[in-house]
C-alpha positions as semicolon CSV with decimal commas, in nm:
position;residue;x (nm);y (nm);z (nm)
1;M;-2,525;-1,925;1,285
2;W;-2,271;-2,215;1,301
3;T;-2,093;-2,274;0,974
4;S;-1,884;-2,580;0,920
5;T;-1,509;-2,566;0,833
6;A;-1,576;-2,724;0,480
7;D;-1,841;-2,448;0,420
8;R;-1,615;-2,172;0,541
9;L;-1,346;-2,290;0,327
10;A;-1,547;-2,322;0,019
11;L;-1,652;-1,938;0,065
12;L;-1,291;-1,835;0,108
13;E;-1,195;-2,053;-0,208
14;A;-1,473;-1,887;-0,405
15;E;-1,353;-1,535;-0,306
16;W;-1,003;-1,622;-0,390
17;H;-1,091;-1,748;-0,737
18;A;-1,323;-1,442;-0,812
19;P;-1,292;-1,167;-0,563
20;T;-1,613;-0,959;-0,536
21;P;-1,617;-0,583;-0,511
22;R;-1,580;-0,462;-0,149
23;F;-1,539;-0,125;0,027
24;R;-1,194;-0,052;0,116
25;N;-1,106;0,202;0,384
26;L;-0,774;0,321;0,231
27;P;-0,683;0,558;0,507
28;L;-0,698;0,258;0,757
29;I;-0,549;0,026;0,506
30;A;-0,260;0,259;0,470
31;R;-0,209;0,282;0,845
32;Y;0,088;0,047;0,843
33;H;0,252;0,207;0,544
34;A;0,237;0,548;0,734
35;A;0,370;0,389;1,057
36;V;0,684;0,275;0,898
37;A;0,736;0,520;0,600
38;A;1,016;0,713;0,776
39;E;1,228;0,378;0,816
40;P;1,523;0,335;0,595
41;A;1,429;0,164;0,281
42;Y;1,547;0,121;-0,087
43;H;1,269;0,319;-0,227
44;R;0,904;0,432;-0,110
45;L;0,668;0,532;-0,388
46;D;0,573;0,886;-0,359
47;D;0,218;1,000;-0,376
48;Q;0,257;1,151;-0,733
49;T;0,387;0,822;-0,872
50;W;0,134;0,609;-0,688
51;N;-0,157;0,832;-0,821
52;D;0,009;0,838;-1,183
53;L;0,016;0,461;-1,179
54;N;-0,341;0,423;-1,043
55;G;-0,190;0,280;-0,729
56;D;-0,530;0,255;-0,545
57;D;-0,681;0,072;-0,845
58;L;-0,379;-0,156;-0,860
59;F;-0,411;-0,242;-0,501
60;A;-0,791;-0,319;-0,538
61;L;-0,702;-0,547;-0,829
62;L;-0,462;-0,732;-0,642
63;D;-0,655;-0,734;-0,291
64;G;-0,758;-1,089;-0,266
65;T;-0,652;-1,088;0,097
66;V;-0,842;-1,249;0,375
67;S;-0,732;-1,039;0,671
68;R;-0,705;-0,671;0,770
69;V;-0,330;-0,733;0,831
70;G;-0,292;-0,880;0,487
71;Q;-0,458;-0,578;0,322
72;Q;-0,221;-0,341;0,519
73;C;0,089;-0,541;0,426
74;L;0,001;-0,583;0,060
75;Y;-0,059;-0,203;0,028
76;H;0,274;-0,120;0,199
77;R;0,458;-0,387;-0,025
78;L;0,314;-0,226;-0,338
79;R;0,439;0,107;-0,233
80;S;0,798;-0,021;-0,118
81;P;0,990;-0,184;-0,423
82;L;1,284;-0,383;-0,321
83;N;1,633;-0,442;-0,475
84;D;1,682;-0,761;-0,291
85;E;1,664;-1,059;-0,545
86;A;1,666;-1,327;-0,298
87;A;1,373;-1,175;-0,095
88;L;1,174;-1,150;-0,426
89;Q;1,255;-1,515;-0,502
90;D;1,110;-1,609;-0,170
91;F;0,797;-1,432;-0,216
92;D;0,777;-1,579;-0,571
93;Q;0,811;-1,926;-0,407
94;A;0,538;-1,845;-0,137
95;A;0,305;-1,730;-0,418
96;G;0,368;-2,046;-0,602
97;L;0,308;-2,251;-0,306
98;F;-0,037;-2,096;-0,236
99;A;-0,118;-2,175;-0,604
100;D;-0,188;-2,519;-0,459
101;A;-0,540;-2,558;-0,329
102;A;-0,442;-2,794;-0,027
103;S;-0,178;-2,535;0,108
104;R;-0,396;-2,234;0,027
105;G;-0,687;-2,364;0,209
106;K;-0,496;-2,419;0,539
107;A;-0,369;-2,073;0,514
108;L;-0,707;-1,914;0,432
109;L;-0,855;-2,072;0,749
110;A;-0,582;-1,954;0,971
111;L;-0,594;-1,603;0,814
112;R;-0,986;-1,566;0,845
113;R;-0,951;-1,483;1,216
114;L;-0,821;-1,125;1,137
115;T;-1,124;-0,992;0,969
116;S;-1,240;-0,747;1,228
117;P;-1,205;-0,372;1,128
118;Q;-1,025;-0,331;1,476
119;A;-0,725;-0,508;1,324
120;Y;-0,654;-0,205;1,126
121;Y;-0,526;-0,022;1,444
122;L;-0,258;-0,291;1,529
123;P;0,004;-0,096;1,344
124;D;-0,031;0,177;1,614
125;I;0,182;-0,048;1,857
126;L;0,438;-0,181;1,613
127;T;0,694;0,091;1,669
128;G;0,668;0,109;2,045
129;G;0,564;0,408;2,241
130;A;0,214;0,449;2,095
131;L;0,019;0,372;2,403
132;P;-0,060;0,675;2,631
133;A;0,060;0,665;2,994
134;L;-0,290;0,743;3,169
135;P;-0,297;0,920;3,504
136;W;-0,317;0,694;3,815
137;T;-0,231;0,384;3,646
138;A;0,112;0,377;3,797
139;A;-0,008;0,445;4,150
140;A;-0,288;0,203;4,134
141;P;-0,094;-0,080;4,317
142;A;-0,007;0,161;4,590
143;L;-0,370;0,260;4,635
144;V;-0,470;-0,101;4,630
145;L;-0,206;-0,190;4,898
146;L;-0,318;0,114;5,109
147;L;-0,685;0,006;5,094
148;L;-0,611;-0,355;5,190
149;A;-0,396;-0,247;5,487
150;S;-0,662;-0,002;5,614
151;V;-0,924;-0,290;5,603
152;A;-0,710;-0,531;5,786
153;G;-0,568;-0,248;6,038
154;G;-0,932;-0,158;6,106
155;F;-0,978;-0,485;6,311
156;W;-0,722;-0,327;6,560
157;Q;-0,816;0,039;6,498
158;P;-1,177;0,062;6,376
159;A;-1,099;0,430;6,285
160;L;-0,904;0,306;5,987
161;W;-1,220;0,186;5,821
162;L;-1,308;0,549;5,764
163;L;-0,998;0,571;5,551
164;S;-1,103;0,244;5,375
165;G;-1,451;0,387;5,293
166;G;-1,284;0,707;5,149
167;L;-1,055;0,499;4,932
168;L;-1,346;0,279;4,805
169;V;-1,515;0,594;4,695
170;L;-1,201;0,714;4,533
171;H;-1,144;0,379;4,355
172;S;-1,515;0,366;4,239
173;V;-1,460;0,736;4,094
174;L;-1,133;0,636;3,916
175;H;-1,286;0,317;3,789
176;F;-1,599;0,484;3,630
177;W;-1,411;0,799;3,511
178;Y;-1,131;0,633;3,340
179;R;-1,271;0,299;3,216
180;A;-1,376;0,467;2,891
181;R;-1,027;0,619;2,836
182;I;-0,867;0,277;2,913
183;A;-1,111;0,099;2,641
184;G;-1,008;0,359;2,394
185;S;-0,629;0,349;2,459
186;V;-0,629;-0,047;2,454
187;R;-0,799;-0,063;2,114
188;P;-0,474;-0,123;1,924
189;M;-0,412;-0,418;2,180
190;L;-0,760;-0,591;2,158
191;Q;-0,655;-0,785;1,828
192;L;-0,341;-0,909;1,974
193;G;-0,519;-1,242;2,072
194;T;-0,646;-1,284;1,729
195;L;-0,314;-1,198;1,568
196;Y;-0,142;-1,450;1,814
197;R;-0,390;-1,725;1,722
198;S;-0,367;-1,672;1,334
199;G;0,024;-1,656;1,350
200;R;0,021;-1,974;1,570
201;G;-0,233;-2,148;1,319
202;L;0,017;-2,044;1,030
203;A;0,328;-2,165;1,217
204;R;0,179;-2,499;1,278
205;L;0,134;-2,566;0,919
206;N;0,517;-2,603;0,886
207;M;0,506;-2,446;0,544
208;P;0,817;-2,370;0,348
209;V;0,763;-1,982;0,369
210;A;1,044;-1,754;0,458
211;A;0,850;-1,534;0,672
212;L;0,731;-1,808;0,894
213;R;1,078;-1,924;0,970
214;G;1,181;-1,856;1,332
215;L;0,828;-1,748;1,436
216;A;0,818;-1,971;1,744
217;E;1,011;-1,721;1,953
218;P;0,813;-1,397;1,873
219;L;0,479;-1,600;1,913
220;G;0,593;-1,707;2,252
221;R;0,649;-1,350;2,355
222;L;0,321;-1,245;2,220
223;G;0,142;-1,512;2,385
224;S;0,269;-1,373;2,714
225;I;0,061;-1,071;2,663
226;V;-0,251;-1,206;2,520
227;N;-0,429;-1,317;2,844
228;K;-0,367;-0,992;3,011
229;V;-0,525;-0,798;2,730
230;A;-0,818;-1,030;2,721
231;F;-0,894;-0,946;3,080
232;L;-0,939;-0,576;2,973
233;Q;-1,192;-0,698;2,716
234;A;-1,412;-0,876;2,954
235;D;-1,593;-0,604;3,109
236;D;-1,872;-0,406;2,923
237;Q;-2,074;-0,655;2,751
238;L;-2,374;-0,771;2,962
239;P;-2,382;-1,145;3,001
240;S;-2,672;-1,398;3,017
241;D;-2,881;-1,435;3,331
242;L;-2,679;-1,746;3,429
243;A;-2,347;-1,541;3,414
244;M;-2,484;-1,229;3,571
245;L;-2,362;-1,298;3,932
246;P;-1,996;-1,381;3,815
247;W;-2,006;-1,087;3,596
248;L;-2,120;-0,850;3,889
249;L;-1,851;-0,997;4,114
250;L;-1,591;-0,933;3,846
251;Q;-1,705;-0,575;3,805
252;Y;-1,688;-0,524;4,184
253;L;-1,330;-0,656;4,193
254;K;-1,223;-0,448;3,916
255;M;-1,367;-0,132;4,089
256;T;-1,225;-0,227;4,458
257;L;-0,884;-0,327;4,345
258;L;-0,839;-0,112;4,029
259;L;-0,761;-0,424;3,830
260;D;-0,834;-0,240;3,485
261;F;-0,557;0,021;3,604
262;I;-0,297;-0,220;3,701
263;V;-0,361;-0,466;3,411
264;Y;-0,352;-0,175;3,159
265;H;-0,019;-0,039;3,312
266;N;0,136;-0,380;3,288
267;C;0,005;-0,452;2,945
268;R;0,142;-0,105;2,822
269;R;0,493;-0,183;2,973
270;Q;0,496;-0,522;2,813
271;V;0,370;-0,422;2,483
272;E;0,633;-0,160;2,463
273;Q;0,895;-0,412;2,558
274;H;0,786;-0,668;2,300
275;F;0,682;-0,464;2,019
276;G;0,940;-0,629;1,809
277;A;0,797;-0,973;1,855
278;I;0,443;-0,820;1,782
279;R;0,560;-0,663;1,466
280;A;0,751;-1,001;1,361
281;V;0,404;-1,185;1,388
282;Y;0,202;-0,902;1,231
283;E;0,434;-0,890;0,933
284;A;0,462;-1,280;0,900
285;V;0,082;-1,297;0,883
286;G;0,064;-0,999;0,638
287;Y;0,332;-1,162;0,415
288;V;0,134;-1,502;0,393
289;D;-0,195;-1,309;0,318
290;S;-0,015;-1,113;0,055
291;A;0,127;-1,413;-0,105
292;V;-0,204;-1,586;-0,107
293;A;-0,347;-1,277;-0,294
294;V;-0,067;-1,258;-0,547
295;A;-0,123;-1,611;-0,631
296;G;-0,489;-1,524;-0,694
297;F;-0,379;-1,248;-0,921
298;R;-0,146;-1,487;-1,100
299;A;-0,451;-1,728;-1,148
300;R;-0,645;-1,454;-1,303
301;H;-0,401;-1,271;-1,526
302;P;-0,135;-1,361;-1,767
303;H;0,215;-1,303;-1,596
304;C;0,573;-1,393;-1,590
305;V;0,845;-1,377;-1,307
306;P;1,092;-1,117;-1,354
307;Q;1,441;-1,151;-1,436
308;F;1,695;-0,907;-1,276
309;T;1,999;-0,821;-1,464
310;Q;2,312;-0,605;-1,429
311;E;2,253;-0,449;-1,763
312;K;2,129;-0,097;-1,790
313;G;1,851;-0,143;-2,047
314;L;1,504;-0,284;-2,039
315;R;1,336;-0,591;-2,220
316;L;0,967;-0,632;-2,206
317;T;0,765;-0,883;-2,415
318;G;0,393;-0,900;-2,432
319;A;0,364;-0,604;-2,170
320;Y;0,014;-0,489;-2,085
321;N;-0,150;-0,271;-1,834
322;P;-0,359;-0,495;-1,617
323;L;-0,606;-0,199;-1,517
324;V;-0,712;-0,150;-1,878
325;P;-0,957;-0,427;-2,002
326;G;-0,853;-0,593;-2,317
327;C;-0,527;-0,392;-2,305
328;V;-0,315;-0,467;-2,633
329;P;0,027;-0,607;-2,536
330;N;0,357;-0,455;-2,649
331;D;0,727;-0,524;-2,667
332;L;1,008;-0,296;-2,586
333;A;1,379;-0,371;-2,594
334;V;1,631;-0,084;-2,525
335;A;2,003;-0,140;-2,421
336;E;2,169;0,191;-2,359
337;A;1,908;0,449;-2,503
338;S;1,608;0,567;-2,329
339;V;1,265;0,602;-2,503
340;L;1,088;0,887;-2,665
341;L;0,726;0,844;-2,756
342;T;0,525;1,038;-3,004
343;G;0,157;0,988;-3,112
344;S;-0,176;1,157;-3,084
345;N;-0,389;1,165;-2,777
346;M;-0,600;0,844;-2,701
347;S;-0,351;0,634;-2,936
348;G;-0,199;0,450;-2,637
349;K;0,107;0,660;-2,523
350;T;0,000;0,699;-2,157
351;T;-0,141;0,356;-2,131
352;F;0,177;0,193;-2,241
353;M;0,391;0,430;-2,011
354;R;0,197;0,301;-1,722
355;A;0,237;-0,050;-1,834
356;V;0,612;0,004;-1,815
357;G;0,593;0,161;-1,482
358;L;0,362;-0,113;-1,336
359;N;0,578;-0,398;-1,481
360;T;0,864;-0,233;-1,304
361;L;0,692;-0,184;-0,992
362;L;0,522;-0,534;-0,970
363;A;0,849;-0,694;-1,052
364;Q;1,026;-0,535;-0,756
365;T;0,732;-0,585;-0,513
366;V;0,548;-0,890;-0,575
367;A;0,786;-1,069;-0,837
368;T;0,493;-1,088;-1,089
369;C;0,483;-0,898;-1,415
370;P;0,181;-0,841;-1,648
371;A;0,408;-0,948;-1,956
372;T;0,514;-1,261;-2,089
373;A;0,911;-1,161;-2,027
374;Y;1,074;-0,884;-1,812
375;A;1,441;-0,835;-1,783
376;A;1,598;-0,518;-1,622
377;P;1,813;-0,425;-1,327
378;F;1,668;-0,280;-1,011
379;R;1,522;0,072;-1,058
380;R;1,336;0,338;-0,862
381;V;1,008;0,435;-1,025
382;V;0,931;0,801;-1,042
383;S;0,678;0,967;-1,269
384;S;0,509;1,285;-1,380
385;I;0,193;1,204;-1,567
386;N;-0,120;1,351;-1,399
387;L;0,055;1,649;-1,234
388;A;-0,219;1,889;-1,113
389;D;-0,212;2,262;-1,077
390;S;-0,119;2,389;-0,727
391;L;-0,342;2,698;-0,767
392;T;-0,430;2,674;-0,374
393;E;-0,065;2,707;-0,321
394;G;-0,042;3,005;-0,556
395;K;0,167;2,808;-0,799
396;S;0,099;2,790;-1,179
397;Y;0,096;2,441;-1,362
398;Y;0,447;2,528;-1,506
399;F;0,609;2,624;-1,185
400;A;0,463;2,329;-0,997
401;E;0,587;2,092;-1,286
402;A;0,918;2,276;-1,273
403;E;0,973;2,209;-0,903
404;T;0,860;1,835;-0,948
405;I;1,112;1,782;-1,218
406;L;1,386;1,964;-1,017
407;D;1,328;1,704;-0,750
408;F;1,383;1,422;-1,007
409;I;1,717;1,591;-1,117
410;R;1,836;1,615;-0,762
411;A;1,749;1,250;-0,700
412;A;1,934;1,138;-1,020
413;E;2,234;1,353;-0,909
414;A;2,237;1,187;-0,574
415;G;2,367;0,877;-0,732
416;T;2,169;0,639;-0,508
417;G;2,098;0,391;-0,781
418;G;1,914;0,360;-1,108
419;Y;1,588;0,533;-1,172
420;L;1,309;0,487;-1,410
421;F;1,164;0,825;-1,500
422;I;0,807;0,828;-1,662
423;L;0,742;1,174;-1,808
424;D;0,433;1,256;-1,995
425;E;0,473;1,583;-2,216
426;L;0,704;1,799;-1,988
427;F;0,646;2,170;-1,964
428;K;0,289;2,180;-2,116
429;G;0,238;2,516;-1,956
430;T;0,461;2,722;-2,160
431;N;0,526;2,821;-2,520
432;T;0,643;2,578;-2,789
433;V;1,013;2,707;-2,832
434;E;1,076;2,725;-2,461
435;R;0,904;2,384;-2,407
436;I;1,113;2,204;-2,665
437;A;1,447;2,370;-2,535
438;A;1,376;2,284;-2,166
439;T;1,245;1,928;-2,239
440;Q;1,556;1,859;-2,453
441;A;1,775;1,984;-2,179
442;V;1,612;1,801;-1,894
443;L;1,587;1,467;-2,071
444;A;1,950;1,491;-2,204
445;Y;2,051;1,542;-1,843
446;L;1,849;1,263;-1,696
447;Q;1,943;1,000;-1,949
448;P;2,299;0,896;-1,850
449;R;2,188;0,859;-1,484
450;S;1,866;0,664;-1,543
451;L;1,610;0,489;-1,802
452;V;1,376;0,762;-1,920
453;V;1,054;0,693;-2,089
454;A;0,905;1,024;-2,209
455;S;0,618;1,114;-2,428
456;T;0,570;1,421;-2,638
457;H;0,383;1,610;-2,912
458;D;0,704;1,785;-3,043
459;G;0,836;1,590;-3,331
460;E;1,149;1,806;-3,321
461;L;1,272;1,634;-2,988
462;G;1,370;1,322;-3,174
463;A;1,656;1,474;-3,366
464;L;1,764;1,690;-3,072
465;L;1,788;1,380;-2,848
466;A;1,945;1,123;-3,083
467;P;2,120;0,883;-3,037
468;A;2,058;0,904;-2,644
469;F;1,682;0,827;-2,708
470;T;1,521;0,582;-2,930
471;E;1,196;0,686;-3,085
472;Y;0,886;0,507;-3,093
473;H;0,520;0,609;-3,176
474;F;0,158;0,509;-3,167
475;S;-0,062;0,588;-3,464
476;E;-0,414;0,586;-3,570
477;T;-0,595;0,544;-3,899
478;V;-0,835;0,827;-4,014
479;T;-1,023;0,815;-4,330
480;D;-1,352;0,969;-4,448
481;T;-1,541;0,658;-4,306
482;E;-1,316;0,514;-4,052
483;W;-1,119;0,626;-3,727
484;Y;-0,954;0,363;-3,520
485;F;-0,650;0,294;-3,300
486;D;-0,453;-0,027;-3,305
487;Y;-0,252;0,063;-2,979
488;L;0,048;-0,091;-3,110
489;L;0,404;0,032;-3,026
490;K;0,595;0,103;-3,359
491;P;0,962;0,191;-3,407
492;G;1,056;0,542;-3,538
493;P;0,910;0,888;-3,503
494;L;0,546;0,943;-3,609
495;R;0,534;1,048;-3,966
496;T;0,154;1,132;-4,002
497;R;-0,058;1,411;-3,895
498;N;-0,432;1,345;-3,838
499;A;-0,552;1,600;-3,581
500;I;-0,722;1,819;-3,827
501;Q;-0,877;1,504;-4,004
502;L;-1,022;1,409;-3,657
503;L;-1,165;1,752;-3,625
504;A;-1,343;1,680;-3,954
505;R;-1,457;1,336;-3,853
506;A;-1,576;1,474;-3,534
507;G;-1,813;1,706;-3,723
508;Y;-1,645;2,038;-3,720
509;P;-1,753;2,288;-3,967
510;A;-1,581;2,271;-4,310
511;S;-1,466;2,631;-4,286
512;I;-1,278;2,559;-3,957
513;V;-1,122;2,247;-4,100
514;Q;-1,012;2,445;-4,415
515;A;-0,864;2,728;-4,223
516;A;-0,673;2,493;-3,995
517;Q;-0,516;2,312;-4,300
518;A;-0,424;2,635;-4,473
519;V;-0,230;2,745;-4,163
520;T;-0,057;2,423;-4,131
521;H;0,044;2,435;-4,481
522;R;0,194;2,800;-4,436
523;L;0,379;2,687;-4,117
524;E;0,536;2,387;-4,303
525;A;0,643;2,595;-4,583
526;A;0,794;2,840;-4,350
527;D;0,997;2,576;-4,207
């Protein structure tokens, strides 16, 4: 069904303003990130930290992209924090540019060409050498020349036509035997045409976007490959009746002259020679689509542009977790000290720690913080919040956690730059005395080398870690008739204990509540 440009743009604009829920094939979306993950980088968010910060949900929240390439580049960007202020300023300017409806509309129309799921396979050719060398492709030109020579020579020596017949049979067998393998092997190449057209469409807009500068040369190199790849696509779909005869002639020529073999061999060689140009166009298209998506996120959520400093501390104003509807904003300002959080379960500790981590991550990936002010140096974000038992590997919870924290210690010791460590209730899998001792030792060791935001239920840690750690707490109100949380960060240690009162409010038998209170009084007296 034909749709006018105005109608297509209206649909794209509506989706940009209010993205609708859609299925996201995360393994395919992560394909680009996986392809380049081993390349040198300031930081790559590990799987543990990505899951701790609910990374897949964060990606879905920001994913207002139009193209499959944009999805892949946005996912990669969110998992690859930068320490390059100029690059982040460029991205901020691009997102600001696409807040304008006129600029955004032109970009949306160019990006909409890359919506086929086949575009997810483009990363397979971005690093060179991904396309297989199929048997007989290199020999195809020689076989074709031999066939033509035997046909021509048959006019003087008719016996050569027997060789021609044998070669035709061989060509037919090769054509039908390998065409499915060629079709499968060229899948990463099949979207080069739409990638080229999207890139060319964006380049023609002459927008002041850093990623689009100097795109003419890579586009020229990519354009030289596109027509050859298109030839490989024009074979399996049955045409209409009017086009049947030309289609049959093309199929016969392909079979007789092994054109698929020759074109595939040539395309494979050119793709491997020009994969740098292909990657440049791919990343430019993904950059623009990511900036359009971030502009949409900014339009829907309160935010600020981060300020990067040389100071060691962290200043957050009105910081919130964008994944928690109605999240209560909080302020945090620390200079030299790290942060120790106390409070009961459900009081807001973990949500706040995630808010700190997400602000730091988004500051260094999309230059957009869910806060009213953010000021901090560049830091690598590493966390241990939802660490699961590794029972399938024969490890206890405690040992799995000990191994994870040891990795953090070694990273901090390497001196490769500042870290933000987000640690939720360390060493839960052991007894109280050893838990407090081990936690104190680890936090005290990490603090001089990084900023640590840690939570605990062990109030004794505050005194043991002072003054290197500043205490904050979350609290709740529990009475005979009320039980509510305000989710506000408060300075100082938690002074109240409401756990047993909560048991009473939850309906526990009075005998249990009274017994628990009696034991509490005895333990406090013993201290």
